[in-house]
mmCIF file of C-alpha atoms and ligand atoms in Angstrom:
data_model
loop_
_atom_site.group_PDB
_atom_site.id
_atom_site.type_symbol
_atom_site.label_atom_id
_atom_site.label_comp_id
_atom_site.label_asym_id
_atom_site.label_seq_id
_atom_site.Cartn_x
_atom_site.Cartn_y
_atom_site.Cartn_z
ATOM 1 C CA UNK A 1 -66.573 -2.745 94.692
ATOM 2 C CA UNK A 2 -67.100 1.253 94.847
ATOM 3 C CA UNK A 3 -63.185 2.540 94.813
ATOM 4 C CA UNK A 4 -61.883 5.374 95.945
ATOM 5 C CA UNK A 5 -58.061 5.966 94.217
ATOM 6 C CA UNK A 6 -56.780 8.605 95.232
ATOM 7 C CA UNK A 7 -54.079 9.996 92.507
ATOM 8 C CA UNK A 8 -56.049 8.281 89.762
ATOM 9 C CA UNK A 9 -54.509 11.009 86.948
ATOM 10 C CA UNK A 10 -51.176 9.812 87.319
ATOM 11 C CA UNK A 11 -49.407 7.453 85.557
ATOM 12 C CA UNK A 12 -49.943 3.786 87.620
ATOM 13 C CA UNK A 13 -53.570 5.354 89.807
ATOM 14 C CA UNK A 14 -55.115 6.476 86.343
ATOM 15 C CA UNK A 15 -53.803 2.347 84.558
ATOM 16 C CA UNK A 16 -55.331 0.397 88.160
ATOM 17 C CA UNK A 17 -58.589 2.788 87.880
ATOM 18 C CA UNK A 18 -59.137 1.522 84.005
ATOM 19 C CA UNK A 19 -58.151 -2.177 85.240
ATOM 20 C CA UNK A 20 -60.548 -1.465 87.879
ATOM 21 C CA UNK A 21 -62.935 -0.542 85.753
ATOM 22 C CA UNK A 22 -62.699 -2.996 83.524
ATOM 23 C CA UNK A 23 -63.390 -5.266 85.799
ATOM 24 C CA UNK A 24 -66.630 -4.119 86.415
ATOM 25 C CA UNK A 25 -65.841 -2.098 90.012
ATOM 26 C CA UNK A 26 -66.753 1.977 90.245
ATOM 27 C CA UNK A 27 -64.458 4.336 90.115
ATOM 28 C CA UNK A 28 -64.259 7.617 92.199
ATOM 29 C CA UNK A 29 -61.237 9.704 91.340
ATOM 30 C CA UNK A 30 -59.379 12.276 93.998
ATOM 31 C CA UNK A 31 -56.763 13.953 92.902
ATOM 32 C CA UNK A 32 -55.700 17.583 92.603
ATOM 33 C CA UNK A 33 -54.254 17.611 89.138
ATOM 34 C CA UNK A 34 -50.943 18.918 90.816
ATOM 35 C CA UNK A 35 -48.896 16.291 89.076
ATOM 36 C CA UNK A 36 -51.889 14.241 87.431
ATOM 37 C CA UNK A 37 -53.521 14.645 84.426
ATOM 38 C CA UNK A 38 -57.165 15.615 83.601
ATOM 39 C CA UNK A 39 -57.044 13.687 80.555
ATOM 40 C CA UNK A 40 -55.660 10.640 81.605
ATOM 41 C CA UNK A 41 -58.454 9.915 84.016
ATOM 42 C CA UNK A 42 -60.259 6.887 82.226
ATOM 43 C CA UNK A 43 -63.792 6.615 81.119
ATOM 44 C CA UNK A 44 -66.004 5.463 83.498
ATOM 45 C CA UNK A 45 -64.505 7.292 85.927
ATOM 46 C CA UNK A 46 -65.708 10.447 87.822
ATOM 47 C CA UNK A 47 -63.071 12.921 88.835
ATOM 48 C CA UNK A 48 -63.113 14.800 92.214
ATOM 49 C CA UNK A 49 -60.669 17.576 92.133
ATOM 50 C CA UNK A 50 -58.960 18.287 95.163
ATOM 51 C CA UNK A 51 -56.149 16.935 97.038
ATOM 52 C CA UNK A 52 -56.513 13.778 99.919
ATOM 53 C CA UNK A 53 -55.401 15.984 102.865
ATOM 54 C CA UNK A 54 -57.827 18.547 102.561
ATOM 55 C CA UNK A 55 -59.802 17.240 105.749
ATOM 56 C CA UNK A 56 -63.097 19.480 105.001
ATOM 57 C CA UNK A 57 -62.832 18.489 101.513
ATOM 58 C CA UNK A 58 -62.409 14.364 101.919
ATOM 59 C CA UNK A 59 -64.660 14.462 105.059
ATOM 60 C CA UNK A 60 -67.703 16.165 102.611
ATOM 61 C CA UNK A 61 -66.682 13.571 99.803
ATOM 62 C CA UNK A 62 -66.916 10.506 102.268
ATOM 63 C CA UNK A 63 -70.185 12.025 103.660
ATOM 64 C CA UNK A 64 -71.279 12.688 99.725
ATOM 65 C CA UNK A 65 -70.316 9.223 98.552
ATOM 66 C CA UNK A 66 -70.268 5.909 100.111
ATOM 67 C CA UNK A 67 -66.744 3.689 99.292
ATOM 68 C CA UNK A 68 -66.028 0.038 99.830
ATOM 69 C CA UNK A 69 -62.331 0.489 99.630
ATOM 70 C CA UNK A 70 -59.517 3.002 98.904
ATOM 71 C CA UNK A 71 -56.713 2.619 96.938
ATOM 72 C CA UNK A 72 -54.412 5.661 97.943
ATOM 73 C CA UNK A 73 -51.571 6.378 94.868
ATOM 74 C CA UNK A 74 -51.189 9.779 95.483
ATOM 75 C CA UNK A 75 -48.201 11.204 97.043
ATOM 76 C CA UNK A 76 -44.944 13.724 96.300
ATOM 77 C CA UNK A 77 -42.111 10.992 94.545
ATOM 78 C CA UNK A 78 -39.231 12.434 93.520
ATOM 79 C CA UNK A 79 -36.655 11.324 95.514
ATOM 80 C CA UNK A 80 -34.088 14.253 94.624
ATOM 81 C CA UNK A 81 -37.152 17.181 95.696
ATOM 82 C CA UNK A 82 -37.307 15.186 98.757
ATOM 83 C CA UNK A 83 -34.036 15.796 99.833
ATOM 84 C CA UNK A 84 -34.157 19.164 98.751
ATOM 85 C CA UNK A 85 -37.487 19.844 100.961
ATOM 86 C CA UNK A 86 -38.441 16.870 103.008
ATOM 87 C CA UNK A 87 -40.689 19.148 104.829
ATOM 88 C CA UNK A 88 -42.995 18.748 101.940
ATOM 89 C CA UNK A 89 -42.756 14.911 101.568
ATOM 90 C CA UNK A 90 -43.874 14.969 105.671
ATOM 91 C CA UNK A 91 -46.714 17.125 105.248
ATOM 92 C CA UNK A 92 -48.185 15.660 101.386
ATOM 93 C CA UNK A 93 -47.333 11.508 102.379
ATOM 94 C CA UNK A 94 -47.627 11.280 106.045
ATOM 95 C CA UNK A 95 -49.765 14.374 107.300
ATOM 96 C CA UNK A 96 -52.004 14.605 104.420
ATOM 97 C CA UNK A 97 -52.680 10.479 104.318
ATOM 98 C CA UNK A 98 -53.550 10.533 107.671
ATOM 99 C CA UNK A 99 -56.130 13.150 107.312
ATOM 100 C CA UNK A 100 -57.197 10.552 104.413
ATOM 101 C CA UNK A 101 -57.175 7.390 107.116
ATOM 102 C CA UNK A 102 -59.098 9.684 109.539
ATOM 103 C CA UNK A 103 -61.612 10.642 106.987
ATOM 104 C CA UNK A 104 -61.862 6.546 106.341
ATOM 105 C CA UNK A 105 -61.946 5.920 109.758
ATOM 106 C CA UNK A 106 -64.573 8.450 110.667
ATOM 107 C CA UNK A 107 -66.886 6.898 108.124
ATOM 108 C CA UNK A 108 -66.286 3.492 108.521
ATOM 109 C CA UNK A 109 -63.961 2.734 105.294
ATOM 110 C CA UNK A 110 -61.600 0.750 106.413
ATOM 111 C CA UNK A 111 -59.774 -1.152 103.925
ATOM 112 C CA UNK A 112 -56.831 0.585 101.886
ATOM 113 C CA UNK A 113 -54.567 -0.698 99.551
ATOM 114 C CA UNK A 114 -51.462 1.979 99.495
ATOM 115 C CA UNK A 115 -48.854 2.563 96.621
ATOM 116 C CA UNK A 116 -45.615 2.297 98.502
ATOM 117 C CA UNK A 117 -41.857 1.644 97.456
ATOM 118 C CA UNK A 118 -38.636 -0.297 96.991
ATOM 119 C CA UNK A 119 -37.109 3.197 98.283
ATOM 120 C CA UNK A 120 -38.132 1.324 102.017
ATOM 121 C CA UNK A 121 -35.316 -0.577 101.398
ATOM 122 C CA UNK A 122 -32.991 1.866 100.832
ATOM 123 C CA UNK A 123 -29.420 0.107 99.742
ATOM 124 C CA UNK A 124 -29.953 -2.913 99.981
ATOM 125 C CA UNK A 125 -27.447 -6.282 101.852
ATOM 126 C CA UNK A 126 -28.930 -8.914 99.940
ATOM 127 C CA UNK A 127 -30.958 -9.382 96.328
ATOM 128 C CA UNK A 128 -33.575 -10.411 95.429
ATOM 129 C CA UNK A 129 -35.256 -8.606 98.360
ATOM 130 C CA UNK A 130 -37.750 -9.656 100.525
ATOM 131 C CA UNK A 131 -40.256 -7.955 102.454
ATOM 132 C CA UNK A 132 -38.639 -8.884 105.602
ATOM 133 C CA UNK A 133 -35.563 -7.291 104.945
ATOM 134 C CA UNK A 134 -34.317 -4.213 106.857
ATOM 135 C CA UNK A 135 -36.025 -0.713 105.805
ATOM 136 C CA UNK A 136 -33.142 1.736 106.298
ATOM 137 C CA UNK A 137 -34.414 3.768 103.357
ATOM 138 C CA UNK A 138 -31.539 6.996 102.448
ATOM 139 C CA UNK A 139 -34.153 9.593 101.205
ATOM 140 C CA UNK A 140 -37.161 11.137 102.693
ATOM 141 C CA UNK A 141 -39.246 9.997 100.098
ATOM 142 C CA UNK A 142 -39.200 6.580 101.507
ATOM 143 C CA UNK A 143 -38.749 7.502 104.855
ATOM 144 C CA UNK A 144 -42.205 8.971 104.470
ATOM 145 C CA UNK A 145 -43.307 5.927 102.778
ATOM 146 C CA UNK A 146 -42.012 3.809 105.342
ATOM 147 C CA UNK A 147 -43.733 5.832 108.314
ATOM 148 C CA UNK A 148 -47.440 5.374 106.211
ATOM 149 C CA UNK A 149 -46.940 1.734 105.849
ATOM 150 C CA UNK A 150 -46.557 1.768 109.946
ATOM 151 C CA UNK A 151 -49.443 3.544 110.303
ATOM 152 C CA UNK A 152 -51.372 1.008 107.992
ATOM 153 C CA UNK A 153 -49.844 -1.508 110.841
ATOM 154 C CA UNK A 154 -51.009 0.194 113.749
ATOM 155 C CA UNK A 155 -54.832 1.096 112.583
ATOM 156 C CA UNK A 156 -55.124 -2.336 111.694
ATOM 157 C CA UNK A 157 -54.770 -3.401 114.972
ATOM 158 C CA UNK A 158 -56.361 -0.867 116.825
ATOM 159 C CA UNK A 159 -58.916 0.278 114.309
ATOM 160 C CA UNK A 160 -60.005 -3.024 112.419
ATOM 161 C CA UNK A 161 -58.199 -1.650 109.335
ATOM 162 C CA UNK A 162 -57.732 -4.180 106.140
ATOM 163 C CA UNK A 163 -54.988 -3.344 104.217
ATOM 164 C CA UNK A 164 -52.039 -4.082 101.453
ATOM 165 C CA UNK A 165 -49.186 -1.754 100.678
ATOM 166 C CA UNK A 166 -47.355 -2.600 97.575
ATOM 167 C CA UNK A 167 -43.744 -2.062 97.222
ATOM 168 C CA UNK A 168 -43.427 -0.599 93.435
ATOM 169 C CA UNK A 169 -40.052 -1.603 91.818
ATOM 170 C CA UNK A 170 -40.017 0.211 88.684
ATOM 171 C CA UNK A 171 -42.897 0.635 86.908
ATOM 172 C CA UNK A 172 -42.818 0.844 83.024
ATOM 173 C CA UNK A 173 -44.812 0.456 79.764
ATOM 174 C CA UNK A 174 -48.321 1.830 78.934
ATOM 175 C CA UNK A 175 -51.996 0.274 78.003
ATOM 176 C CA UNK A 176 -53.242 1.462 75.025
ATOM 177 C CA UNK A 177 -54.802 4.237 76.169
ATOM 178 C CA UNK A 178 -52.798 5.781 79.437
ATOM 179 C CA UNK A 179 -49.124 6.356 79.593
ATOM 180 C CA UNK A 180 -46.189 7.905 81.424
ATOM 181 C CA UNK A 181 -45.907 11.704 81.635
ATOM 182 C CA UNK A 182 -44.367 13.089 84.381
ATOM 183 C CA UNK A 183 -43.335 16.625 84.302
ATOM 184 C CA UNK A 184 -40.423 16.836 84.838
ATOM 185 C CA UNK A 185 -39.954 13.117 83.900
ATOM 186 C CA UNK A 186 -37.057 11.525 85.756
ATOM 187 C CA UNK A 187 -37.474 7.954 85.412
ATOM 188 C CA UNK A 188 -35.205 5.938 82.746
ATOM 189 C CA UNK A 189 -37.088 4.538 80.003
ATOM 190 C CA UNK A 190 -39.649 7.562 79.109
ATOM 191 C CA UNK A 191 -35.974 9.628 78.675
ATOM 192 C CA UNK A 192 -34.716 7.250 76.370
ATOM 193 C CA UNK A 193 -37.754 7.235 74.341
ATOM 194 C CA UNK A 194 -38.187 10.826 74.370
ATOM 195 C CA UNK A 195 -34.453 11.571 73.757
ATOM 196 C CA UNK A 196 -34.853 9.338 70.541
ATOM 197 C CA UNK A 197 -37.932 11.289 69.855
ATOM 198 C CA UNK A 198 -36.225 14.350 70.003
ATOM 199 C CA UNK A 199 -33.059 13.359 68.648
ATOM 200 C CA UNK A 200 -31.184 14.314 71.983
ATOM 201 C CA UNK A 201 -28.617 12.397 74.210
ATOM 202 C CA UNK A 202 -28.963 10.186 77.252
ATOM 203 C CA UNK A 203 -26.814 10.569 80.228
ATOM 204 C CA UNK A 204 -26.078 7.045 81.860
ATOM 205 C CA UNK A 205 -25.761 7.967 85.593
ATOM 206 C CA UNK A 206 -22.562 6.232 86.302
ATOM 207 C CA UNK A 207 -20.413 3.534 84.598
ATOM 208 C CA UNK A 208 -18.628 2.421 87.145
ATOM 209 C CA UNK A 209 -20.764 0.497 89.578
ATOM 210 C CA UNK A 210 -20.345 -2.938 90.533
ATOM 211 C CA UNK A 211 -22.397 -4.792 88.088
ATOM 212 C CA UNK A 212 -21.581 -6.835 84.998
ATOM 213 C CA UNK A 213 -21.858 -3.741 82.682
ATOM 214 C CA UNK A 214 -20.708 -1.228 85.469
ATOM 215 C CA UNK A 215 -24.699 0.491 85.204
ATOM 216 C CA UNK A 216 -26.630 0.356 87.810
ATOM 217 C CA UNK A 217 -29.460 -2.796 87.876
ATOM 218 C CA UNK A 218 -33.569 -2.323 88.512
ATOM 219 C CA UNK A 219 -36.631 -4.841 88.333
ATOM 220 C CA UNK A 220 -38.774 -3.025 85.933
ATOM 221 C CA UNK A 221 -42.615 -3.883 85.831
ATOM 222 C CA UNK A 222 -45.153 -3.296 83.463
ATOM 223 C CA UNK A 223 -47.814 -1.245 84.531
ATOM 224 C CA UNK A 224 -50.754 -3.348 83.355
ATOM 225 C CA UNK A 225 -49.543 -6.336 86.092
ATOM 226 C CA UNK A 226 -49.037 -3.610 88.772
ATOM 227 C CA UNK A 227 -52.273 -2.592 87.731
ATOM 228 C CA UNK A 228 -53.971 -5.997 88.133
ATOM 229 C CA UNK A 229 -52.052 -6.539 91.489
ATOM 230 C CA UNK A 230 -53.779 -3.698 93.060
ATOM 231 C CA UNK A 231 -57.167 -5.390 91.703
ATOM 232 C CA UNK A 232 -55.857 -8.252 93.772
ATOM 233 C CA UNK A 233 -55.007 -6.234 97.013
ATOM 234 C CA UNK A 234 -58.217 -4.821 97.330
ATOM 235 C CA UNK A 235 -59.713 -8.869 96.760
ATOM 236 C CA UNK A 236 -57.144 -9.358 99.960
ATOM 237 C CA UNK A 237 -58.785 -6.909 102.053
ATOM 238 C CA UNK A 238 -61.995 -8.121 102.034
ATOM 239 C CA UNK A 239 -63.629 -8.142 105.344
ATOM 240 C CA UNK A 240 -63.842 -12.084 105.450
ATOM 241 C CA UNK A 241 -60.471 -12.390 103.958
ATOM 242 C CA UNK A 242 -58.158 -14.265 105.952
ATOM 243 C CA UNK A 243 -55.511 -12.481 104.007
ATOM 244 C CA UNK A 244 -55.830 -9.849 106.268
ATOM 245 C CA UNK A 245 -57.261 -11.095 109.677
ATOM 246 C CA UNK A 246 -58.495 -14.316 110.809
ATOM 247 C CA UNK A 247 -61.133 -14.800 112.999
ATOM 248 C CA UNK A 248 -61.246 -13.716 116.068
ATOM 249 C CA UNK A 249 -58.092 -11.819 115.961
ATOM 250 C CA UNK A 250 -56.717 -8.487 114.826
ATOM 251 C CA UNK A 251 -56.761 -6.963 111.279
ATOM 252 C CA UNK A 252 -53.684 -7.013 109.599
ATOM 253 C CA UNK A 253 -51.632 -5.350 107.392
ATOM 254 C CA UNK A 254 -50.282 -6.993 104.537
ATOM 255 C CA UNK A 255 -46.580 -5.701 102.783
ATOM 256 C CA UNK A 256 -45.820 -7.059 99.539
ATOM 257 C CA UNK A 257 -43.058 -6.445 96.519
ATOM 258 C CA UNK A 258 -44.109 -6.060 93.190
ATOM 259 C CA UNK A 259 -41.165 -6.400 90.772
ATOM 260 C CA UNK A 260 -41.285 -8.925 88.321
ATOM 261 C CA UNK A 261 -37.818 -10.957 90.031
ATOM 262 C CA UNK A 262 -35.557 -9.719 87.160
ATOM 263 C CA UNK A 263 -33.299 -6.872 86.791
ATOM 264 C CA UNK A 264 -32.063 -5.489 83.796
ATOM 265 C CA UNK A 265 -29.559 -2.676 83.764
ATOM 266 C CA UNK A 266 -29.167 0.798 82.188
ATOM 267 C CA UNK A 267 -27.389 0.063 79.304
ATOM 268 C CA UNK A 268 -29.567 -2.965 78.500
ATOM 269 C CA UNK A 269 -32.381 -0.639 78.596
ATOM 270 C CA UNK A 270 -31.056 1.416 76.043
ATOM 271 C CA UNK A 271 -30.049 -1.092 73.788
ATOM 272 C CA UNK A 272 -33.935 -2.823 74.167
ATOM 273 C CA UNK A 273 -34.916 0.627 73.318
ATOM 274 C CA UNK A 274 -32.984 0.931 70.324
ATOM 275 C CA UNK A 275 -33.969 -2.339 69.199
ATOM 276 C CA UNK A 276 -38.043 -1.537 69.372
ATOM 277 C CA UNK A 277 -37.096 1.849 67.947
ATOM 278 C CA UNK A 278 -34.796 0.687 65.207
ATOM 279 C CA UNK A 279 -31.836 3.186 65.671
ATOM 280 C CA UNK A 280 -28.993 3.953 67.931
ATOM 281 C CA UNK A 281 -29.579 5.920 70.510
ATOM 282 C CA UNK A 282 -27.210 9.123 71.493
ATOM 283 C CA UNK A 283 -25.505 8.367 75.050
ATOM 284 C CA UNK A 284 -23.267 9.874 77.399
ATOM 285 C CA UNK A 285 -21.610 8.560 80.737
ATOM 286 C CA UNK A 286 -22.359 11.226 83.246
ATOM 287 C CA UNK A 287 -21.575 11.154 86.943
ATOM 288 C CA UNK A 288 -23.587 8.689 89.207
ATOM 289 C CA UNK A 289 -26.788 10.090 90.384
ATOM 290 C CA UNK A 290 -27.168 10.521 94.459
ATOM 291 C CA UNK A 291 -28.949 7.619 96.069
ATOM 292 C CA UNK A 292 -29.063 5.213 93.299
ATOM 293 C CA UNK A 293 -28.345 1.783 95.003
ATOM 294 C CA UNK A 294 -26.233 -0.541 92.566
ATOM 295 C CA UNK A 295 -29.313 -3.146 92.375
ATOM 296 C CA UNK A 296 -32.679 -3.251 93.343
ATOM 297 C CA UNK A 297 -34.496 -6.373 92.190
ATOM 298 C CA UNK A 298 -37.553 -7.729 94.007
ATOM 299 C CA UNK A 299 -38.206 -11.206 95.161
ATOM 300 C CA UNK A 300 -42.029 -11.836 94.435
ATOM 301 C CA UNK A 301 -42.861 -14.739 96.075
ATOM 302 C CA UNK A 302 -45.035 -13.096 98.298
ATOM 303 C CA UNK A 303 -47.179 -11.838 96.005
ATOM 304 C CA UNK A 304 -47.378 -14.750 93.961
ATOM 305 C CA UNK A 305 -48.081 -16.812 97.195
ATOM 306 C CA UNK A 306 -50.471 -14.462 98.650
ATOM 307 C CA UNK A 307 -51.641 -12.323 95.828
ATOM 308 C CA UNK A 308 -51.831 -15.317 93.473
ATOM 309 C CA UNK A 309 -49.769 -12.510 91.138
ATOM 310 C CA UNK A 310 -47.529 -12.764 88.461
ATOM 311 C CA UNK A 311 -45.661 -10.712 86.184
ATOM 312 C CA UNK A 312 -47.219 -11.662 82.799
ATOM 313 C CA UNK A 313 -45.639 -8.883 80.734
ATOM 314 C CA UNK A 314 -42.595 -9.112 82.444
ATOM 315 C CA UNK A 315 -39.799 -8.666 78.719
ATOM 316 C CA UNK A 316 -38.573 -5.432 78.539
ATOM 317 C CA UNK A 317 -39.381 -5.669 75.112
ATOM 318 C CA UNK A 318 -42.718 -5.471 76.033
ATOM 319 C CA UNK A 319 -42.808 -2.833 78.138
ATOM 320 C CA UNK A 320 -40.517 -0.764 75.571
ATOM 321 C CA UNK A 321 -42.588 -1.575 73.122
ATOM 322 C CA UNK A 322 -45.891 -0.525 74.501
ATOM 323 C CA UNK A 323 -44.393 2.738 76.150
ATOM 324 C CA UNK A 324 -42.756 3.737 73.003
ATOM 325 C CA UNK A 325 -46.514 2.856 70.855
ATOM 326 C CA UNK A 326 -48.411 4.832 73.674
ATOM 327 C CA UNK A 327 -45.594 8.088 73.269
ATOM 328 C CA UNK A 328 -45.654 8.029 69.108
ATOM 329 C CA UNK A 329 -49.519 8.188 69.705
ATOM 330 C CA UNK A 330 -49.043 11.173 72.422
ATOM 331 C CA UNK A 331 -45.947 12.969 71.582
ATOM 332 C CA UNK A 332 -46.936 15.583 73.302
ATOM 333 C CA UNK A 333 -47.745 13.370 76.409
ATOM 334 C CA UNK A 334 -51.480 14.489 77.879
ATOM 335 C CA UNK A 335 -50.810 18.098 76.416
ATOM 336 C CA UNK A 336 -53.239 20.180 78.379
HETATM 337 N N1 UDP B 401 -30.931 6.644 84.844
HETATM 338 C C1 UDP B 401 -29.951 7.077 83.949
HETATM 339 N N2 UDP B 401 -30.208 8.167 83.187
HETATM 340 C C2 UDP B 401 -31.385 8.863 83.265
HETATM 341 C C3 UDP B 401 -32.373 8.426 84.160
HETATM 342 C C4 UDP B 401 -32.115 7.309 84.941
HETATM 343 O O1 UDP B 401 -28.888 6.466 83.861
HETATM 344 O O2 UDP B 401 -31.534 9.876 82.536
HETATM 345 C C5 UDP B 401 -30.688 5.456 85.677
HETATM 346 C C6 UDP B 401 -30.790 5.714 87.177
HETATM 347 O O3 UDP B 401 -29.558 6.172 87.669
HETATM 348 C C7 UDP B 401 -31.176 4.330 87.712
HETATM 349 C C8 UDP B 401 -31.976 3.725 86.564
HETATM 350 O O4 UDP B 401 -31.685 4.497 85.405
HETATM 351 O O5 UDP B 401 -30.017 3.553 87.888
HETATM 352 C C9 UDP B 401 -33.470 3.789 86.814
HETATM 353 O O6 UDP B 401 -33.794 5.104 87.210
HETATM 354 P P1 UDP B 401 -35.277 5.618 87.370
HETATM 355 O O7 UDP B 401 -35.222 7.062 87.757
HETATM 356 O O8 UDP B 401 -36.059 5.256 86.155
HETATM 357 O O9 UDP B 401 -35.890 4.748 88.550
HETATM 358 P P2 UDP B 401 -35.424 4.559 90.076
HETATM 359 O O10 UDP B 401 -34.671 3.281 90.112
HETATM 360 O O11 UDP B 401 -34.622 5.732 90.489
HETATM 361 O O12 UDP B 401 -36.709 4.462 90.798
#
């Protein structure tokens, strides 16, 4: 396959390009370098600069380049900046990937696998949760998520679109070569590791939830199986693939979780972390942070029925592990 992956220098586009890669698919890169990294986009690779909702741009690059499939990972996702400015979140994840669908659509590239979220969910009334559960999500971040994956719906039947959106849980870990470096990095176990790093403290966003340990509980994921699951999304979309239409009736659009089924909470992720590092850690309580949910854990049985997916790395040990061997090798993250 010829991909298209939009996002490809962040953190989980620039690991599924390399898997992709591996695999023995091409690679075409998009992404504006707003939030990615030049340096992370793997070898093999070629990088487009520029972002997916420029519709000159994308048209010129569809008309340049002939794709197979796209596998759209960019997107604004920071949940507390969407809040803060949803107008942005609207404009980047709903108006600026439908320039990208029209683009696809106007050159006949129709199947798309798209990073979406758990944040669909928003707080959820049962766990583990399954795809047909409610979507009430409480941020604009995956309200704007939730509005692409409709669109996804909607072109498939109209348009003959193919495609799989993937609900991330939360992604951790590293290959040996790409890792997590988000500036500024919000997400729980690249803290920890840099707090050890630097010798600083953690703040544990609230105590006082209802879970064994009072901290709030998430299915994290390594990023090499969330990697290979996109590998297997784009398989699902082929254009014989029952998967995603039968014969003789519309295309369809497929919605699946990707969380490994287990949740582990904040305070267990500190003390995996101090075990891999071999020290305590510095903590804090601090107040609980808006919009967490108490638990989000992810049933999977889709995508192991569907996808034929599992979670192989799926100890936080090894995800620790392999974050914490990628930051010693790139303490200063990418460092452009
Ligand atoms: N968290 C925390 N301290 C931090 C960062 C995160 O206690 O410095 C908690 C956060 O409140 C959530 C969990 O760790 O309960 C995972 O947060 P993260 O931002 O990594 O992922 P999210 O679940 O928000 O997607």
């Amino acid at each position: 396959m010829r991909v298209l992956v939009t996002g490809g220098a962040g953190y989980i586009g620039s690991v599924s390009a390399e898997v992709l890669l591996r695999e023995g698919h091409d690679v075409v890169v998009l992404d504006d370098l707003s939030t990615g990294h030049r340096a992370a986009v793997p070898e093999g690779a070629s990088l487009e600069v520029g972002s997916y909702g420029e519709t000159t741009a994308v048209d010129d690059l569809f008309a340049r380049q002939a794709f197979d499939a796209i596998l759209h990972c960019a997107a604004r996702s920071l949940v507390g900046e969407s809040v803060r400015d949803p107008a942005r979140y609207y404009r980047d994840n709903v108006a600026g990937g439908i320039a990208l669908l029209e683009a696809a659509r106007g050159h006949g590239v129709k199947r798309f696998v798209f990073s979406s979220t758990a944040s669909v969910y928003g707080t959820p009334r049962e766990t583990p949760i399954r795809e047909d559960a409610d979507l009430r999500p409480i941020n604009p971040y995956g309200e704007t998520k939730r509005t692409f994956e409709g669109a996804l719906a909607w072109y498939a039947e109209a348009y003959g679109f193919r495609s799989v959106s993937l609900r991330y849980f939360n992604a951790a870990g590293a290959s040996e070569a790409l890792g997590e470096d988000h500036r500024p990095e919000t997400h729980l176990i690249p803290i920890v590791l840099r707090a050890a790093m630097a010798g600083d403290e953690v703040t544990v966003f609230g105590d006082d939830y209802r879970t064994p340990d009072g901290t709030c509980i998430r299915d994290y994921i390594h990023v090499l199986d969330l990697a290979r699951a996109h590998l297997l999304a784009l398989e699902a979309t082929a254009p014989d693939d029952p998967r995603t239409g039968k014969p003789a009736e519309p295309a369809a659009a497929l919605v699946c979780n990707l969380g490994s089924g287990r949740g582990y909470s904040v305070r267990e992720v500190l003390t995996a972390a101090e075990r891999t590092i071999g020290r305590l850690i510095a903590q804090r309580v601090g107040p609980r942070r808006a919009g967490d949910p108490p638990v989000l854990v992810a049933s999977s049985d889709r995508a192991r029925e569907v996808l034929g997916w599992t979670a192989r790395q799926d100890s936080l040990e090894a995800m620790i592990d392999s974050a914490w061997a990628w930051q010693r090798r790139h303490p200063e993250g990418y460092a452009e």
